[in-house]
mmCIF file with all atom_site columns, C-alpha atoms in Angstrom:
data_model
loop_
_atom_site.group_PDB
_atom_site.id
_atom_site.type_symbol
_atom_site.label_atom_id
_atom_site.label_alt_id
_atom_site.label_comp_id
_atom_site.label_asym_id
_atom_site.label_entity_id
_atom_site.label_seq_id
_atom_site.pdbx_PDB_ins_code
_atom_site.Cartn_x
_atom_site.Cartn_y
_atom_site.Cartn_z
_atom_site.occupancy
_atom_site.B_iso_or_equiv
_atom_site.pdbx_formal_charge
_atom_site.auth_seq_id
_atom_site.auth_comp_id
_atom_site.auth_asym_id
_atom_site.auth_atom_id
_atom_site.pdbx_PDB_model_num
ATOM 1   C CA . ASP A 1 1   ? 134.485 103.421 102.770 1.00 0.00 ? 1   ASP A CA 1
ATOM 2   C CA . THR A 1 2   ? 131.010 103.484 104.120 1.00 0.00 ? 2   THR A CA 1
ATOM 3   C CA . PRO A 1 3   ? 130.081 99.956  105.667 1.00 0.00 ? 3   PRO A CA 1
ATOM 4   C CA . ARG A 1 4   ? 127.052 98.418  104.202 1.00 0.00 ? 4   ARG A CA 1
ATOM 5   C CA . THR A 1 5   ? 124.328 97.233  106.529 1.00 0.00 ? 5   THR A CA 1
ATOM 6   C CA . CYS A 1 6   ? 121.924 94.292  104.957 1.00 0.00 ? 6   CYS A CA 1
ATOM 7   C CA . ILE A 1 7   ? 119.028 93.089  106.995 1.00 0.00 ? 7   ILE A CA 1
ATOM 8   C CA . PHE A 1 8   ? 116.857 90.373  105.553 1.00 0.00 ? 8   PHE A CA 1
ATOM 9   C CA . GLY A 1 9   ? 113.373 89.003  107.200 1.00 0.00 ? 9   GLY A CA 1
ATOM 10  C CA . VAL A 1 10  ? 111.201 86.001  106.108 1.00 0.00 ? 10  VAL A CA 1
ATOM 11  C CA . LEU A 1 11  ? 107.886 85.174  107.580 1.00 0.00 ? 11  LEU A CA 1
ATOM 12  C CA . PRO A 1 12  ? 106.520 82.021  106.137 1.00 0.00 ? 12  PRO A CA 1
ATOM 13  C CA . SER A 1 13  ? 102.967 82.309  106.647 1.00 0.00 ? 13  SER A CA 1
ATOM 14  C CA . ILE A 1 14  ? 100.351 84.439  108.258 1.00 0.00 ? 14  ILE A CA 1
ATOM 15  C CA . GLU A 1 15  ? 96.601  82.883  108.843 1.00 0.00 ? 15  GLU A CA 1
ATOM 16  C CA . LEU A 1 16  ? 93.619  84.672  109.750 1.00 0.00 ? 16  LEU A CA 1
ATOM 17  C CA . ARG A 1 17  ? 90.446  82.608  110.687 1.00 0.00 ? 17  ARG A CA 1
ATOM 18  C CA . LEU A 1 18  ? 87.366  84.742  110.929 1.00 0.00 ? 18  LEU A CA 1
ATOM 19  C CA . ASP A 1 19  ? 83.861  84.218  111.451 1.00 0.00 ? 19  ASP A CA 1
ATOM 20  C CA . PRO A 1 20  ? 80.753  86.468  110.199 1.00 0.00 ? 20  PRO A CA 1
ATOM 21  C CA . SER A 1 21  ? 80.116  87.725  113.562 1.00 0.00 ? 21  SER A CA 1
ATOM 22  C CA . GLN A 1 22  ? 83.782  88.830  114.160 1.00 0.00 ? 22  GLN A CA 1
ATOM 23  C CA . ILE A 1 23  ? 83.777  90.705  110.505 1.00 0.00 ? 23  ILE A CA 1
ATOM 24  C CA . LYS A 1 24  ? 80.607  92.554  111.799 1.00 0.00 ? 24  LYS A CA 1
ATOM 25  C CA . GLY A 1 25  ? 82.487  93.628  115.263 1.00 0.00 ? 25  GLY A CA 1
ATOM 26  C CA . LEU A 1 26  ? 85.256  94.692  113.045 1.00 0.00 ? 26  LEU A CA 1
ATOM 27  C CA . LEU A 1 27  ? 83.193  96.867  110.668 1.00 0.00 ? 27  LEU A CA 1
ATOM 28  C CA . ARG A 1 28  ? 81.745  98.139  113.531 1.00 0.00 ? 28  ARG A CA 1
ATOM 29  C CA . VAL A 1 29  ? 84.743  99.488  114.814 1.00 0.00 ? 29  VAL A CA 1
ATOM 30  C CA . ALA A 1 30  ? 85.924  100.816 111.629 1.00 0.00 ? 30  ALA A CA 1
ATOM 31  C CA . ALA A 1 31  ? 82.483  102.804 111.288 1.00 0.00 ? 31  ALA A CA 1
ATOM 32  C CA . GLN A 1 32  ? 82.806  104.516 114.708 1.00 0.00 ? 32  GLN A CA 1
ATOM 33  C CA . TRP A 1 33  ? 86.261  105.622 113.632 1.00 0.00 ? 33  TRP A CA 1
ATOM 34  C CA . THR A 1 34  ? 85.402  106.750 110.436 1.00 0.00 ? 34  THR A CA 1
ATOM 35  C CA . SER A 1 35  ? 82.456  108.869 112.033 1.00 0.00 ? 35  SER A CA 1
ATOM 36  C CA . TYR A 1 36  ? 84.964  110.052 114.796 1.00 0.00 ? 36  TYR A CA 1
ATOM 37  C CA . MET A 1 37  ? 87.567  111.208 112.051 1.00 0.00 ? 37  MET A CA 1
ATOM 38  C CA . HIS A 1 38  ? 84.860  112.927 110.414 1.00 0.00 ? 38  HIS A CA 1
ATOM 39  C CA . ASP A 1 39  ? 83.489  114.620 113.298 1.00 0.00 ? 39  ASP A CA 1
ATOM 40  C CA . PHE A 1 40  ? 87.398  115.731 114.153 1.00 0.00 ? 40  PHE A CA 1
ATOM 41  C CA . CYS A 1 41  ? 88.172  116.593 110.736 1.00 0.00 ? 41  CYS A CA 1
ATOM 42  C CA . GLY A 1 42  ? 85.337  117.978 109.400 1.00 0.00 ? 42  GLY A CA 1
ATOM 43  C CA . ASP A 1 43  ? 84.358  117.941 105.651 1.00 0.00 ? 43  ASP A CA 1
ATOM 44  C CA . THR A 1 44  ? 87.288  117.796 103.772 1.00 0.00 ? 44  THR A CA 1
ATOM 45  C CA . THR A 1 45  ? 88.606  116.738 100.460 1.00 0.00 ? 45  THR A CA 1
ATOM 46  C CA . PRO A 1 46  ? 92.122  114.970 99.932  1.00 0.00 ? 46  PRO A CA 1
ATOM 47  C CA . ASP A 1 47  ? 94.330  117.643 98.670  1.00 0.00 ? 47  ASP A CA 1
ATOM 48  C CA . ASP A 1 48  ? 96.731  116.338 95.884  1.00 0.00 ? 48  ASP A CA 1
ATOM 49  C CA . SER A 1 49  ? 98.571  119.490 95.360  1.00 0.00 ? 49  SER A CA 1
ATOM 50  C CA . GLY A 1 50  ? 102.335 118.829 95.061  1.00 0.00 ? 50  GLY A CA 1
ATOM 51  C CA . LEU A 1 51  ? 101.713 115.166 94.112  1.00 0.00 ? 51  LEU A CA 1
ATOM 52  C CA . GLY A 1 52  ? 103.140 114.441 90.354  1.00 0.00 ? 52  GLY A CA 1
ATOM 53  C CA . GLU A 1 53  ? 104.430 117.925 90.062  1.00 0.00 ? 53  GLU A CA 1
ATOM 54  C CA . GLU A 1 54  ? 106.739 117.982 86.782  1.00 0.00 ? 54  GLU A CA 1
ATOM 55  C CA . VAL A 1 55  ? 109.806 120.358 86.843  1.00 0.00 ? 55  VAL A CA 1
ATOM 56  C CA . THR A 1 56  ? 110.167 122.187 83.691  1.00 0.00 ? 56  THR A CA 1
ATOM 57  C CA . GLY A 1 57  ? 112.369 124.858 82.311  1.00 0.00 ? 57  GLY A CA 1
ATOM 58  C CA . ALA A 1 58  ? 115.579 126.206 84.125  1.00 0.00 ? 58  ALA A CA 1
ATOM 59  C CA . GLN A 1 59  ? 114.958 124.592 87.255  1.00 0.00 ? 59  GLN A CA 1
ATOM 60  C CA . GLY A 1 60  ? 114.697 121.005 85.562  1.00 0.00 ? 60  GLY A CA 1
ATOM 61  C CA . GLN A 1 61  ? 117.798 121.856 83.448  1.00 0.00 ? 61  GLN A CA 1
ATOM 62  C CA . ALA A 1 62  ? 119.773 123.042 86.257  1.00 0.00 ? 62  ALA A CA 1
ATOM 63  C CA . GLY A 1 63  ? 118.792 119.665 88.098  1.00 0.00 ? 63  GLY A CA 1
ATOM 64  C CA . ILE A 1 64  ? 120.066 117.459 85.388  1.00 0.00 ? 64  ILE A CA 1
ATOM 65  C CA . GLY A 1 65  ? 123.271 119.595 84.892  1.00 0.00 ? 65  GLY A CA 1
ATOM 66  C CA . GLU A 1 66  ? 124.144 118.980 88.531  1.00 0.00 ? 66  GLU A CA 1
ATOM 67  C CA . LEU A 1 67  ? 123.793 115.607 88.511  1.00 0.00 ? 67  LEU A CA 1
ATOM 68  C CA . MET A 1 68  ? 126.061 115.108 85.261  1.00 0.00 ? 68  MET A CA 1
ATOM 69  C CA . GLU A 1 69  ? 128.742 117.228 86.925  1.00 0.00 ? 69  GLU A CA 1
ATOM 70  C CA . SER A 1 70  ? 128.415 115.664 90.344  1.00 0.00 ? 70  SER A CA 1
ATOM 71  C CA . ASP A 1 71  ? 131.841 113.681 91.093  1.00 0.00 ? 71  ASP A CA 1
ATOM 72  C CA . ALA A 1 72  ? 130.274 111.996 94.136  1.00 0.00 ? 72  ALA A CA 1
ATOM 73  C CA . VAL A 1 73  ? 128.912 108.453 93.643  1.00 0.00 ? 73  VAL A CA 1
ATOM 74  C CA . SER A 1 74  ? 126.127 107.526 95.963  1.00 0.00 ? 74  SER A CA 1
ATOM 75  C CA . MET A 1 75  ? 126.105 104.242 97.345  1.00 0.00 ? 75  MET A CA 1
ATOM 76  C CA . ASP A 1 76  ? 123.667 102.288 99.188  1.00 0.00 ? 76  ASP A CA 1
ATOM 77  C CA . HIS A 1 77  ? 124.573 102.018 102.912 1.00 0.00 ? 77  HIS A CA 1
ATOM 78  C CA . LEU A 1 78  ? 121.579 100.340 104.636 1.00 0.00 ? 78  LEU A CA 1
ATOM 79  C CA . TYR A 1 79  ? 119.594 97.704  102.695 1.00 0.00 ? 79  TYR A CA 1
ATOM 80  C CA . MET A 1 80  ? 116.436 96.088  104.067 1.00 0.00 ? 80  MET A CA 1
ATOM 81  C CA . SER A 1 81  ? 114.392 93.477  102.632 1.00 0.00 ? 81  SER A CA 1
ATOM 82  C CA . MET A 1 82  ? 111.277 91.551  104.275 1.00 0.00 ? 82  MET A CA 1
ATOM 83  C CA . SER A 1 83  ? 109.355 88.673  102.521 1.00 0.00 ? 83  SER A CA 1
ATOM 84  C CA . LEU A 1 84  ? 105.898 87.168  103.128 1.00 0.00 ? 84  LEU A CA 1
ATOM 85  C CA . LEU A 1 85  ? 105.650 83.636  101.875 1.00 0.00 ? 85  LEU A CA 1
ATOM 86  C CA . ARG A 1 86  ? 101.761 83.524  102.282 1.00 0.00 ? 86  ARG A CA 1
ATOM 87  C CA . PHE A 1 87  ? 98.976  85.362  103.709 1.00 0.00 ? 87  PHE A CA 1
ATOM 88  C CA . SER A 1 88  ? 95.653  83.669  104.155 1.00 0.00 ? 88  SER A CA 1
ATOM 89  C CA . VAL A 1 89  ? 92.289  84.953  105.413 1.00 0.00 ? 89  VAL A CA 1
ATOM 90  C CA . TYR A 1 90  ? 89.603  82.361  106.105 1.00 0.00 ? 90  TYR A CA 1
ATOM 91  C CA . ILE A 1 91  ? 85.649  83.608  106.800 1.00 0.00 ? 91  ILE A CA 1
ATOM 92  C CA . TYR A 1 92  ? 83.592  80.761  107.181 1.00 0.00 ? 92  TYR A CA 1
ATOM 93  C CA . SER A 1 93  ? 80.302  80.471  108.995 1.00 0.00 ? 93  SER A CA 1
ATOM 94  C CA . HIS A 1 94  ? 79.775  77.110  111.237 1.00 0.00 ? 94  HIS A CA 1
ATOM 95  C CA . ASP A 1 95  ? 77.892  75.484  108.397 1.00 0.00 ? 95  ASP A CA 1
ATOM 96  C CA . GLY A 1 96  ? 80.892  75.756  106.177 1.00 0.00 ? 96  GLY A CA 1
ATOM 97  C CA . VAL A 1 97  ? 79.477  78.759  104.120 1.00 0.00 ? 97  VAL A CA 1
ATOM 98  C CA . GLY A 1 98  ? 82.274  81.341  103.223 1.00 0.00 ? 98  GLY A CA 1
ATOM 99  C CA . ALA A 1 99  ? 85.116  81.963  101.532 1.00 0.00 ? 99  ALA A CA 1
ATOM 100 C CA . GLU A 1 100 ? 88.999  82.270  101.554 1.00 0.00 ? 100 GLU A CA 1
ATOM 101 C CA . ALA A 1 101 ? 91.467  84.507  100.063 1.00 0.00 ? 101 ALA A CA 1
ATOM 102 C CA . HIS A 1 102 ? 95.408  83.794  99.586  1.00 0.00 ? 102 HIS A CA 1
ATOM 103 C CA . LEU A 1 103 ? 98.445  86.092  98.930  1.00 0.00 ? 103 LEU A CA 1
ATOM 104 C CA . VAL A 1 104 ? 101.504 84.403  97.838  1.00 0.00 ? 104 VAL A CA 1
ATOM 105 C CA . SER A 1 105 ? 105.063 85.746  97.845  1.00 0.00 ? 105 SER A CA 1
ATOM 106 C CA . VAL A 1 106 ? 105.309 89.569  98.667  1.00 0.00 ? 106 VAL A CA 1
ATOM 107 C CA . ILE A 1 107 ? 108.759 91.325  99.145  1.00 0.00 ? 107 ILE A CA 1
ATOM 108 C CA . VAL A 1 108 ? 109.165 94.656  100.320 1.00 0.00 ? 108 VAL A CA 1
ATOM 109 C CA . SER A 1 109 ? 112.521 96.091  100.090 1.00 0.00 ? 109 SER A CA 1
ATOM 110 C CA . SER A 1 110 ? 114.215 99.581  100.868 1.00 0.00 ? 110 SER A CA 1
ATOM 111 C CA . SER A 1 111 ? 117.464 100.959 100.140 1.00 0.00 ? 111 SER A CA 1
ATOM 112 C CA . LEU A 1 112 ? 119.073 104.280 101.953 1.00 0.00 ? 112 LEU A CA 1
ATOM 113 C CA . PHE A 1 113 ? 122.085 105.649 100.039 1.00 0.00 ? 113 PHE A CA 1
ATOM 114 C CA . THR A 1 114 ? 124.643 107.621 101.120 1.00 0.00 ? 114 THR A CA 1
ATOM 115 C CA . ASP A 1 115 ? 123.265 110.950 99.590  1.00 0.00 ? 115 ASP A CA 1
ATOM 116 C CA . GLY A 1 116 ? 120.223 110.697 101.628 1.00 0.00 ? 116 GLY A CA 1
ATOM 117 C CA . SER A 1 117 ? 117.843 109.409 98.892  1.00 0.00 ? 117 SER A CA 1
ATOM 118 C CA . SER A 1 118 ? 115.956 106.410 99.298  1.00 0.00 ? 118 SER A CA 1
ATOM 119 C CA . SER A 1 119 ? 114.559 103.547 97.031  1.00 0.00 ? 119 SER A CA 1
ATOM 120 C CA . ASN A 1 120 ? 111.570 101.406 97.726  1.00 0.00 ? 120 ASN A CA 1
ATOM 121 C CA . ARG A 1 121 ? 110.281 98.196  95.959  1.00 0.00 ? 121 ARG A CA 1
ATOM 122 C CA . LEU A 1 122 ? 107.097 96.259  96.238  1.00 0.00 ? 122 LEU A CA 1
ATOM 123 C CA . ARG A 1 123 ? 106.933 92.963  94.791  1.00 0.00 ? 123 ARG A CA 1
ATOM 124 C CA . MET A 1 124 ? 103.702 90.923  94.314  1.00 0.00 ? 124 MET A CA 1
ATOM 125 C CA . GLY A 1 125 ? 103.123 87.068  93.619  1.00 0.00 ? 125 GLY A CA 1
ATOM 126 C CA . TRP A 1 126 ? 100.070 85.381  92.890  1.00 0.00 ? 126 TRP A CA 1
ATOM 127 C CA . PHE A 1 127 ? 96.416  86.173  94.508  1.00 0.00 ? 127 PHE A CA 1
ATOM 128 C CA . TRP A 1 128 ? 93.226  83.820  94.627  1.00 0.00 ? 128 TRP A CA 1
ATOM 129 C CA . ILE A 1 129 ? 90.003  83.879  96.159  1.00 0.00 ? 129 ILE A CA 1
ATOM 130 C CA . LEU A 1 130 ? 87.816  80.338  96.851  1.00 0.00 ? 130 LEU A CA 1
ATOM 131 C CA . ASP A 1 131 ? 84.080  80.585  97.667  1.00 0.00 ? 131 ASP A CA 1
ATOM 132 C CA . ARG A 1 132 ? 81.863  77.986  99.169  1.00 0.00 ? 132 ARG A CA 1
ATOM 133 C CA . LEU A 1 133 ? 78.849  80.473  99.181  1.00 0.00 ? 133 LEU A CA 1
ATOM 134 C CA . LYS A 1 134 ? 75.110  79.141  98.696  1.00 0.00 ? 134 LYS A CA 1
ATOM 135 C CA . SER A 1 135 ? 73.738  79.752  95.375  1.00 0.00 ? 135 SER A CA 1
ATOM 136 C CA . ASN A 1 136 ? 70.269  79.490  93.960  1.00 0.00 ? 136 ASN A CA 1
ATOM 137 C CA . SER A 1 137 ? 71.989  79.615  90.371  1.00 0.00 ? 137 SER A CA 1
ATOM 138 C CA . ASN A 1 138 ? 72.182  76.194  88.435  1.00 0.00 ? 138 ASN A CA 1
ATOM 139 C CA . LEU A 1 139 ? 74.974  77.384  86.609  1.00 0.00 ? 139 LEU A CA 1
ATOM 140 C CA . PRO A 1 140 ? 78.536  75.568  86.825  1.00 0.00 ? 140 PRO A CA 1
ATOM 141 C CA . ARG A 1 141 ? 81.028  76.847  89.149  1.00 0.00 ? 141 ARG A CA 1
ATOM 142 C CA . CYS A 1 142 ? 84.516  77.244  88.326  1.00 0.00 ? 142 CYS A CA 1
ATOM 143 C CA . GLN A 1 143 ? 87.552  77.827  90.676  1.00 0.00 ? 143 GLN A CA 1
#
């Protein structure tokens, strides 16, 4: 028997509070890195060859047959789960104009099996954005 190892983690909350000047700084850094990577890698387009390939014909039939004839039962020997109960980002200027975004309940889990295969899962909860942006419109605002 292969022993099973389980790892669980829970993060109650992550909060980021940013003002517009910090966002500008982050965007400048991101632009510099994008420019650097463009110079470094040149003009490339993403190559999606190999993604979504289908197994057809004799190759596919052999794979199914092998699975059906296999006597070995694959068991998960390592299970990991990490939960984030709440992720919040607040972006406000000094005069109270801005927005906030909240993500509640994210769970990532992964299992490694004795046959070398793995299974990964991502479960998302709720997401919402609240804004306190100035508007010249006379329309009612709903949140």
